[in-house]
PDB file of C-alpha atoms in Angstrom:
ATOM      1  CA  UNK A   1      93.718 187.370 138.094  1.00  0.00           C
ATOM      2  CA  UNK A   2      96.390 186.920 140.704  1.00  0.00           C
ATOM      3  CA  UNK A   3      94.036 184.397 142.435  1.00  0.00           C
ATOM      4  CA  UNK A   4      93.677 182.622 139.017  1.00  0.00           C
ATOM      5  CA  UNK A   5      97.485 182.172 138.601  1.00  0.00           C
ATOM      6  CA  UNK A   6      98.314 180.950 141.900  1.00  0.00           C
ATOM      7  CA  UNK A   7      95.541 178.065 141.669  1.00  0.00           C
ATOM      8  CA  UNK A   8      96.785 177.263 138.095  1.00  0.00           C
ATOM      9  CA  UNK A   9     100.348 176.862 138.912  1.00  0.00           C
ATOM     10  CA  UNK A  10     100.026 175.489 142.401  1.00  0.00           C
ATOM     11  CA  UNK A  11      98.537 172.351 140.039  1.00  0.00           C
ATOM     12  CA  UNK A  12     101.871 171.725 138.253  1.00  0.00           C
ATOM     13  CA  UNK A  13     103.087 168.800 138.896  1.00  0.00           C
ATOM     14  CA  UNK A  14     106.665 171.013 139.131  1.00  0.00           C
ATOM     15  CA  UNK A  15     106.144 173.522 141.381  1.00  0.00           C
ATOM     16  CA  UNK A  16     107.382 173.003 144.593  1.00  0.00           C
ATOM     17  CA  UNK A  17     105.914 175.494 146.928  1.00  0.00           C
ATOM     18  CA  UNK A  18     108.245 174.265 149.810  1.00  0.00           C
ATOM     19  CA  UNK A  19     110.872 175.289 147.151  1.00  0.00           C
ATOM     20  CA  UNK A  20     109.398 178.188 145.559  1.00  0.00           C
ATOM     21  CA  UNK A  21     106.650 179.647 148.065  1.00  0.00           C
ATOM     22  CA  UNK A  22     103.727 180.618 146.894  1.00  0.00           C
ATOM     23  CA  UNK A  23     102.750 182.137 143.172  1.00  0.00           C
ATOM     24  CA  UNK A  24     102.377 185.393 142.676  1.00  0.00           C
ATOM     25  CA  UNK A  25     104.710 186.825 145.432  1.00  0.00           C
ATOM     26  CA  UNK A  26     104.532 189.240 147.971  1.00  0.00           C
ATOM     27  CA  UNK A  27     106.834 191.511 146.014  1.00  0.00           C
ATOM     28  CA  UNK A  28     104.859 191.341 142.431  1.00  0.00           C
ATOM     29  CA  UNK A  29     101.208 191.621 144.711  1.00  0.00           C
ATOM     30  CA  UNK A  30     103.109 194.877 146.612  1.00  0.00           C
ATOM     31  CA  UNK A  31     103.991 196.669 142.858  1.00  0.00           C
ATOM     32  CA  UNK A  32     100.762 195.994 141.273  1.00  0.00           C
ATOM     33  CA  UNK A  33      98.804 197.199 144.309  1.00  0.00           C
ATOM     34  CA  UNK A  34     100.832 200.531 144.067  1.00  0.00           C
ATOM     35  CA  UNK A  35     100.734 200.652 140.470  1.00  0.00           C
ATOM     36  CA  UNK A  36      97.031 201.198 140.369  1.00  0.00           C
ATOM     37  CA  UNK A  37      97.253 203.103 144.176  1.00  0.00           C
ATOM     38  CA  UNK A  38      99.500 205.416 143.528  1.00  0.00           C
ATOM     39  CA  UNK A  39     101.182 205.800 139.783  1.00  0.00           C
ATOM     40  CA  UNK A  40      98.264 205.848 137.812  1.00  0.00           C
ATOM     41  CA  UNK A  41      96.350 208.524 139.845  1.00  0.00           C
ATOM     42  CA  UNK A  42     100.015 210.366 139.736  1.00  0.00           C
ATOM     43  CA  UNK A  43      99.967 209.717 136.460  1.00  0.00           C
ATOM     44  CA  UNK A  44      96.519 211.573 135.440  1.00  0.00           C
ATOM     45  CA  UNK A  45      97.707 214.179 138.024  1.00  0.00           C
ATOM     46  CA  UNK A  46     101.086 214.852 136.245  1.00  0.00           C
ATOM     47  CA  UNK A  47      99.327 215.354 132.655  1.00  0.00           C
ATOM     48  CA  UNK A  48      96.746 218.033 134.043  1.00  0.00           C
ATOM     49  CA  UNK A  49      94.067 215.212 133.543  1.00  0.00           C
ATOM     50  CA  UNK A  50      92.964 214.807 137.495  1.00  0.00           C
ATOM     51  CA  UNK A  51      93.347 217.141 140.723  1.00  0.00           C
ATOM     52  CA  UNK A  52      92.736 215.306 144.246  1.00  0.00           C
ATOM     53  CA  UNK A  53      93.193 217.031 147.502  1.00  0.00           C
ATOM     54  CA  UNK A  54      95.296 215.267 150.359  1.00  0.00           C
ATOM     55  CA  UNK A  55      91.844 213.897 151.256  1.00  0.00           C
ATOM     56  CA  UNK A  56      90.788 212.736 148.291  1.00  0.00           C
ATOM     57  CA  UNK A  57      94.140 210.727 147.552  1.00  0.00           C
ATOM     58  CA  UNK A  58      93.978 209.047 151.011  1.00  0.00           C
ATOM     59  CA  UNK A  59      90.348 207.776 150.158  1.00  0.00           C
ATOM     60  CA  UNK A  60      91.870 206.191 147.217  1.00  0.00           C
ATOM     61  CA  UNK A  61      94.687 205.026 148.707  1.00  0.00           C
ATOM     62  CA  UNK A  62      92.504 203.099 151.447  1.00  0.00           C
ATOM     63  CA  UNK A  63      90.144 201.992 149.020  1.00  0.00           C
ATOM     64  CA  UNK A  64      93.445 200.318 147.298  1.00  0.00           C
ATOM     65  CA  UNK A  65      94.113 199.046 150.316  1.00  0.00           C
ATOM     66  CA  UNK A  66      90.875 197.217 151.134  1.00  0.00           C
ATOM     67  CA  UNK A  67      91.162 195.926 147.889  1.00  0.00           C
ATOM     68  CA  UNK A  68      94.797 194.585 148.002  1.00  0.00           C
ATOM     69  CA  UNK A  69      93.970 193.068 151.396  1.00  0.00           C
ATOM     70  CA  UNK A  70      91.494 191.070 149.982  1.00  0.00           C
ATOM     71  CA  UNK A  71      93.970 189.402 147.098  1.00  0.00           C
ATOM     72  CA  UNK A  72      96.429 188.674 150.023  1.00  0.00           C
ATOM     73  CA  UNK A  73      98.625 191.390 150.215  1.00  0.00           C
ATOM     74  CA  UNK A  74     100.582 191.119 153.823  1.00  0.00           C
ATOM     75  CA  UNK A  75      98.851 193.699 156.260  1.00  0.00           C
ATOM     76  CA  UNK A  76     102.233 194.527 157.518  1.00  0.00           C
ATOM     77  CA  UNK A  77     102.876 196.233 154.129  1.00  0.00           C
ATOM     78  CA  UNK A  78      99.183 197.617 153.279  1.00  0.00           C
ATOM     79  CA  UNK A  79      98.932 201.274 153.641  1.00  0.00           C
ATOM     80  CA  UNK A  80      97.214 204.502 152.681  1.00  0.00           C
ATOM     81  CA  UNK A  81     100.096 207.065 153.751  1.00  0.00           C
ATOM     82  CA  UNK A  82     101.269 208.505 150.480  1.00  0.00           C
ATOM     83  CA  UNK A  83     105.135 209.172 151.836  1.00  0.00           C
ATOM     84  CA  UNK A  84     105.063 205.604 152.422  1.00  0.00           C
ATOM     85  CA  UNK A  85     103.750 203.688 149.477  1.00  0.00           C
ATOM     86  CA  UNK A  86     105.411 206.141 147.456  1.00  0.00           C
ATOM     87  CA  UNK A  87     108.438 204.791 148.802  1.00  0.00           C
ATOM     88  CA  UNK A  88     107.419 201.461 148.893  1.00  0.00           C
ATOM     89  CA  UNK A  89     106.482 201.692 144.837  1.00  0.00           C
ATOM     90  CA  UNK A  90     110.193 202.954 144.077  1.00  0.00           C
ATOM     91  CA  UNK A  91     111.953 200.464 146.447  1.00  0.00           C
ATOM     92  CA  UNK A  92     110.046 197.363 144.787  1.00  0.00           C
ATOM     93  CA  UNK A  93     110.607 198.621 141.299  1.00  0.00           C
ATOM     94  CA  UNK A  94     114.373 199.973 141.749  1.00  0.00           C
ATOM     95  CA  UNK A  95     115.254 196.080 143.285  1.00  0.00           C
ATOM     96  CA  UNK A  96     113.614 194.223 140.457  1.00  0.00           C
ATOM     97  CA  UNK A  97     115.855 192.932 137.489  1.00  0.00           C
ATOM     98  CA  UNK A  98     116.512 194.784 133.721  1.00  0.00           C
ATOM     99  CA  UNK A  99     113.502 193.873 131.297  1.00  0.00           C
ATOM    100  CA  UNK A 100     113.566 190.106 130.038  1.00  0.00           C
ATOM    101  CA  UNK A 101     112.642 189.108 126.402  1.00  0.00           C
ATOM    102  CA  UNK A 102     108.821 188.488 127.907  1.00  0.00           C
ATOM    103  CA  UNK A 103     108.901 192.098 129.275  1.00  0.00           C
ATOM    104  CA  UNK A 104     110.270 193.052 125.926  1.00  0.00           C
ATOM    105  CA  UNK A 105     107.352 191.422 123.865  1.00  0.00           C
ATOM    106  CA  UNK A 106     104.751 192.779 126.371  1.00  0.00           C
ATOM    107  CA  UNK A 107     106.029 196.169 125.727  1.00  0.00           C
ATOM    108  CA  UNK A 108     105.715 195.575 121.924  1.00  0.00           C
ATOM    109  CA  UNK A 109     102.396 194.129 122.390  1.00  0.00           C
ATOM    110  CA  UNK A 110     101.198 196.879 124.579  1.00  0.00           C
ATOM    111  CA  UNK A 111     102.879 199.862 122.254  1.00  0.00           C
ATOM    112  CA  UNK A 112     100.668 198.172 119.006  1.00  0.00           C
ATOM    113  CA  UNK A 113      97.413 197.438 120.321  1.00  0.00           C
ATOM    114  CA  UNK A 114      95.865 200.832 119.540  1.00  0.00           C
ATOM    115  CA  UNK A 115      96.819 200.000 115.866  1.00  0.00           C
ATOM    116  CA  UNK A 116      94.668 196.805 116.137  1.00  0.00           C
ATOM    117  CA  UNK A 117      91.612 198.653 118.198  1.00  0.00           C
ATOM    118  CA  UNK A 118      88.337 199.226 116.613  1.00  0.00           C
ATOM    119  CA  UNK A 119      86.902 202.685 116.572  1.00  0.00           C
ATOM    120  CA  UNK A 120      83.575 203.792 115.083  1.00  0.00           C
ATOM    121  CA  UNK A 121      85.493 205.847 112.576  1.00  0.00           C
ATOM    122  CA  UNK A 122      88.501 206.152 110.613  1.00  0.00           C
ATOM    123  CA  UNK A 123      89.707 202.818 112.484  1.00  0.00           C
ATOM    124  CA  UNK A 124      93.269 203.166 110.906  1.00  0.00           C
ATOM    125  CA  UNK A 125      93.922 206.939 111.186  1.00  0.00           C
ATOM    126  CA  UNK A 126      92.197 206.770 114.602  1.00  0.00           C
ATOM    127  CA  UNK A 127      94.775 203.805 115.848  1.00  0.00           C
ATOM    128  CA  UNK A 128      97.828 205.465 114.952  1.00  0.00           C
ATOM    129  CA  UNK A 129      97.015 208.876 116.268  1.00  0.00           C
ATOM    130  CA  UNK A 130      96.138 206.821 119.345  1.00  0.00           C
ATOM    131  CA  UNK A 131      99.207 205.056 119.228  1.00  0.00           C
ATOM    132  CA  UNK A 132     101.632 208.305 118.448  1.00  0.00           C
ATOM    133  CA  UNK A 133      99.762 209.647 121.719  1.00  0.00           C
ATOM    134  CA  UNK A 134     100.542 206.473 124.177  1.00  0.00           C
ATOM    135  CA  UNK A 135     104.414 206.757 123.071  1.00  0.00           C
ATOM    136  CA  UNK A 136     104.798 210.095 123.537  1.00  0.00           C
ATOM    137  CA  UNK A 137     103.653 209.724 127.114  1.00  0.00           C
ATOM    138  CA  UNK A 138     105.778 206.574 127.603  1.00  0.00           C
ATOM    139  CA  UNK A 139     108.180 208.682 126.832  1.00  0.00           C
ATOM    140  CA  UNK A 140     107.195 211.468 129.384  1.00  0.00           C
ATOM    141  CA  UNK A 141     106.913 209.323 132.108  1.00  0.00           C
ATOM    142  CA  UNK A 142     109.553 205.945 131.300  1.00  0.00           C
ATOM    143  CA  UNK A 143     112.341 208.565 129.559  1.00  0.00           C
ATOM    144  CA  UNK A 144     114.234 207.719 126.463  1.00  0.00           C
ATOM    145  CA  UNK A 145     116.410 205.293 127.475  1.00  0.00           C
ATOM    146  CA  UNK A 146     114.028 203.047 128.868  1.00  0.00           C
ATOM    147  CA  UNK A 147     112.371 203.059 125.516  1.00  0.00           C
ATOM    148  CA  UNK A 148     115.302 201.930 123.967  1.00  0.00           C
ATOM    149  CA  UNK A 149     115.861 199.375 126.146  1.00  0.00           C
ATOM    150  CA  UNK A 150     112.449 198.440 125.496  1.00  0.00           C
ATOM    151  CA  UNK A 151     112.970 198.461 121.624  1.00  0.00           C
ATOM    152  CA  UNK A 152     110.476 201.356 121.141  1.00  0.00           C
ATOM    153  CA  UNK A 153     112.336 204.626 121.188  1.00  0.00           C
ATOM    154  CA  UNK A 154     111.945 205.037 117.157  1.00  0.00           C
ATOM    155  CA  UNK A 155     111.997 209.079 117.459  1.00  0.00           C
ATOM    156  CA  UNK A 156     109.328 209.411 119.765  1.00  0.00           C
ATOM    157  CA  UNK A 157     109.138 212.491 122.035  1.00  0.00           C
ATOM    158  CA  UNK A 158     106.934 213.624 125.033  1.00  0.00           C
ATOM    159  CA  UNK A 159     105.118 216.530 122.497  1.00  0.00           C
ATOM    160  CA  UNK A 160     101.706 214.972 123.542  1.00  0.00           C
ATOM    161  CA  UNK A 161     101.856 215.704 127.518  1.00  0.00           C
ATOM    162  CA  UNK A 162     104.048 218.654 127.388  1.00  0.00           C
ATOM    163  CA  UNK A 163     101.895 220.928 124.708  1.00  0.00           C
ATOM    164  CA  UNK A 164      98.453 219.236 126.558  1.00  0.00           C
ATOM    165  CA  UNK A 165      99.642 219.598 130.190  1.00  0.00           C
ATOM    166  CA  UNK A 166      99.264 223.629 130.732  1.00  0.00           C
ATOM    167  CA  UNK A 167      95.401 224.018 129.194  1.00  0.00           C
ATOM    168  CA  UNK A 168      94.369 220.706 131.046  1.00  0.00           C
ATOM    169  CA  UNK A 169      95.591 221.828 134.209  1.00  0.00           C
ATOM    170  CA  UNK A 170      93.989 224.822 134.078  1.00  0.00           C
ATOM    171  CA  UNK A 171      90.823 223.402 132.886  1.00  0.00           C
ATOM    172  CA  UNK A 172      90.979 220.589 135.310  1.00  0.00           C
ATOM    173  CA  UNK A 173      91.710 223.257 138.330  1.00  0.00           C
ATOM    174  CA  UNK A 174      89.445 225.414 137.994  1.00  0.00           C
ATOM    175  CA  UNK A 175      86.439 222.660 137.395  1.00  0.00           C
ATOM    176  CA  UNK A 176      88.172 221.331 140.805  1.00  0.00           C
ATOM    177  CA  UNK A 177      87.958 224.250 142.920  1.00  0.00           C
ATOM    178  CA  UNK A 178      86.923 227.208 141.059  1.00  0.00           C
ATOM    179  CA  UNK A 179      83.331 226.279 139.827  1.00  0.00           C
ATOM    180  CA  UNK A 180      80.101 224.953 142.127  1.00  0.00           C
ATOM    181  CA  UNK A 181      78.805 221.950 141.191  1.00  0.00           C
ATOM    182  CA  UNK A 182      81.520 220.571 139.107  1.00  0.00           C
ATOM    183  CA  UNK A 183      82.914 217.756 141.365  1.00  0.00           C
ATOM    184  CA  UNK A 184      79.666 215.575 140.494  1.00  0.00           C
ATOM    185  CA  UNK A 185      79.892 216.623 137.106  1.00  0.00           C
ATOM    186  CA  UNK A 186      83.520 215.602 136.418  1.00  0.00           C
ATOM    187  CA  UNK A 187      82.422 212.476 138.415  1.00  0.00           C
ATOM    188  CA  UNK A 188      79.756 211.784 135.668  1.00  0.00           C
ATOM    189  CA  UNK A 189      81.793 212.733 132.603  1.00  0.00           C
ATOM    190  CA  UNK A 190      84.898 210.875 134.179  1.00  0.00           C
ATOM    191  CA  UNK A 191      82.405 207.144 134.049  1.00  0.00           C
ATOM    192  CA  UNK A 192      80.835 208.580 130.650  1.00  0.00           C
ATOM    193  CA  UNK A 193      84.931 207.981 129.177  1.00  0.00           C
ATOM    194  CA  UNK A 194      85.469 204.650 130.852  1.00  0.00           C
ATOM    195  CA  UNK A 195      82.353 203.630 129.229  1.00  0.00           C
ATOM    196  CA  UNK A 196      83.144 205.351 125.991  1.00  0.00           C
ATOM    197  CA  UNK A 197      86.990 203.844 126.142  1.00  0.00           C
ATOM    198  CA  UNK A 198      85.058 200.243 126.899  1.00  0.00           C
ATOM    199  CA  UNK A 199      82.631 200.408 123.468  1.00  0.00           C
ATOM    200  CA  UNK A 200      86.053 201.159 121.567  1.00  0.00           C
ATOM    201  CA  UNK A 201      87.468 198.120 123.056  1.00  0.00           C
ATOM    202  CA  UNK A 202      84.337 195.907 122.494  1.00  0.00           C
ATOM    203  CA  UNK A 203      83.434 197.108 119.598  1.00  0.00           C
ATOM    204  CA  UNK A 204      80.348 195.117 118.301  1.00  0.00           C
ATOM    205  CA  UNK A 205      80.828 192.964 121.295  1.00  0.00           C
ATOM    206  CA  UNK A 206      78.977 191.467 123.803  1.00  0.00           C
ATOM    207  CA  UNK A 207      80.891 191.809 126.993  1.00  0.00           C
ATOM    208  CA  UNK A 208      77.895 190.975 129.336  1.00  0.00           C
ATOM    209  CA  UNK A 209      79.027 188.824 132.217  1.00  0.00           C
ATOM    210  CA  UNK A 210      77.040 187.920 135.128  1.00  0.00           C
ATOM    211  CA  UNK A 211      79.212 186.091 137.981  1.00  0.00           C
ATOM    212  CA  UNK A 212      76.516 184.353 139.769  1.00  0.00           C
ATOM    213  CA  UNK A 213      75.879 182.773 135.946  1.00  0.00           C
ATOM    214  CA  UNK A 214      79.065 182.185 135.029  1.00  0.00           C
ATOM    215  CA  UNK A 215      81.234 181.383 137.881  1.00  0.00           C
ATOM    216  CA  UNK A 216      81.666 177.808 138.723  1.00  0.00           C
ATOM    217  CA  UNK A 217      82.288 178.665 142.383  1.00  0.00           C
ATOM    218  CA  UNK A 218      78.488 179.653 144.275  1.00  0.00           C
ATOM    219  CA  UNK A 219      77.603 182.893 144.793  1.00  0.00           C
ATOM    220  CA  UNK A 220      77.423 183.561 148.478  1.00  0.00           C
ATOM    221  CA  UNK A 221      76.097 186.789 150.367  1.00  0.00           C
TER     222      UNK A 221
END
């Protein structure tokens, strides 16, 4: 996507790259590397939904890494020492500017999509449940105020993580650590959701894609 925007707007006839530098910036490559390197595995890990050693987190931190590398994130930045993009993460977010009317929308958008998703069964009741969920962990992880910044605060609480969080973490530990075999097994049940969460999405879809079919720039090995 990043690669996308950049070509797109490096076509205007208005952007000045001597003036501007280059689309997509170092600083908005740098916070969605971390965002997906280190808050959303945090994220699972602080609703009980994931355990990873210090081993395991590194692994996905370099994986990140590779990956980021690849998009044109500046080596001098690229890590996989937690302590350190950790700290990178909050720097980059605490220096960027209060929430725009886009930001605002996108937050809207994002907060009522579950009411528009299709789900084999009771679509409706199914969407807001789903929805009820997602803003109650907003809520446990962005606060109340930043909600109502955001225009979504409307009584919501964090009941969903907090009354979730002490069965899930003891479920999740002990399927970790305490019982053989289970690592593969949570392995396999952990694709079997992303696949599930996909169908919901695409719901009488057809989301086939082939890249070497559909890409208009050759395949190459």
């Amino acid at each position: 996507v990043h690669a996308l925007v950049r070509r797109h707007i490096r076509q205007q006839a208005d952007w000045d790259t001597g003036q501007h530098g280059l689309p997509v910036n170092q600083t908005d490559m740098i916070v969605t590397w971390l965002g997906f390197a280190v808050a959303g595995p945090l994220a699972a890990m602080l609703q009980g939904q994931l355990v990873l050693s210090a081993r395991d987190f590194k692994a996905y931190l370099h994986l990140h890494k590779y990956a980021h590398w690849l998009i044109g994130v500046d080596p001098d930045f690229l890590s996989d020492d937690l302590a350190y993009c950790a700290w990178l993460l909050a720097n980059n977010t605490r220096t960027q500017p209060g929430p725009t009317e886009v930001c605002v929308q996108m937050a809207h958008a994002l907060a009522e999509y579950k009411l528009h998703q299709q789900y084999p069964r009771f679509s409706s009741i199914r969407g807001r449940w789903e929805q009820h969920k997602q803003l109650s962990r907003s809520h446990y992880f962005l606060g109340a105020h930043s909600l109502r910044t955001l225009g979504l605060s409307r009584g919501h609480t964090p009941w969903w993580p907090l009354i979730s969080l002490p069965g899930r973490s003891a479920l999740s530990l002990g399927r970790r650590f305490l019982i053989p075999g289970q690592k593969a097994l949570l392995a396999r049940k952990g694709r079997e959701q992303q696949q599930k969460a996909l169908d919901e999405i695409y719901l009488g879809l057809d989301r086939h894609w082939a890249p070497e079919k559909n890409s208009t720039v050759a395949m190459r090995a």
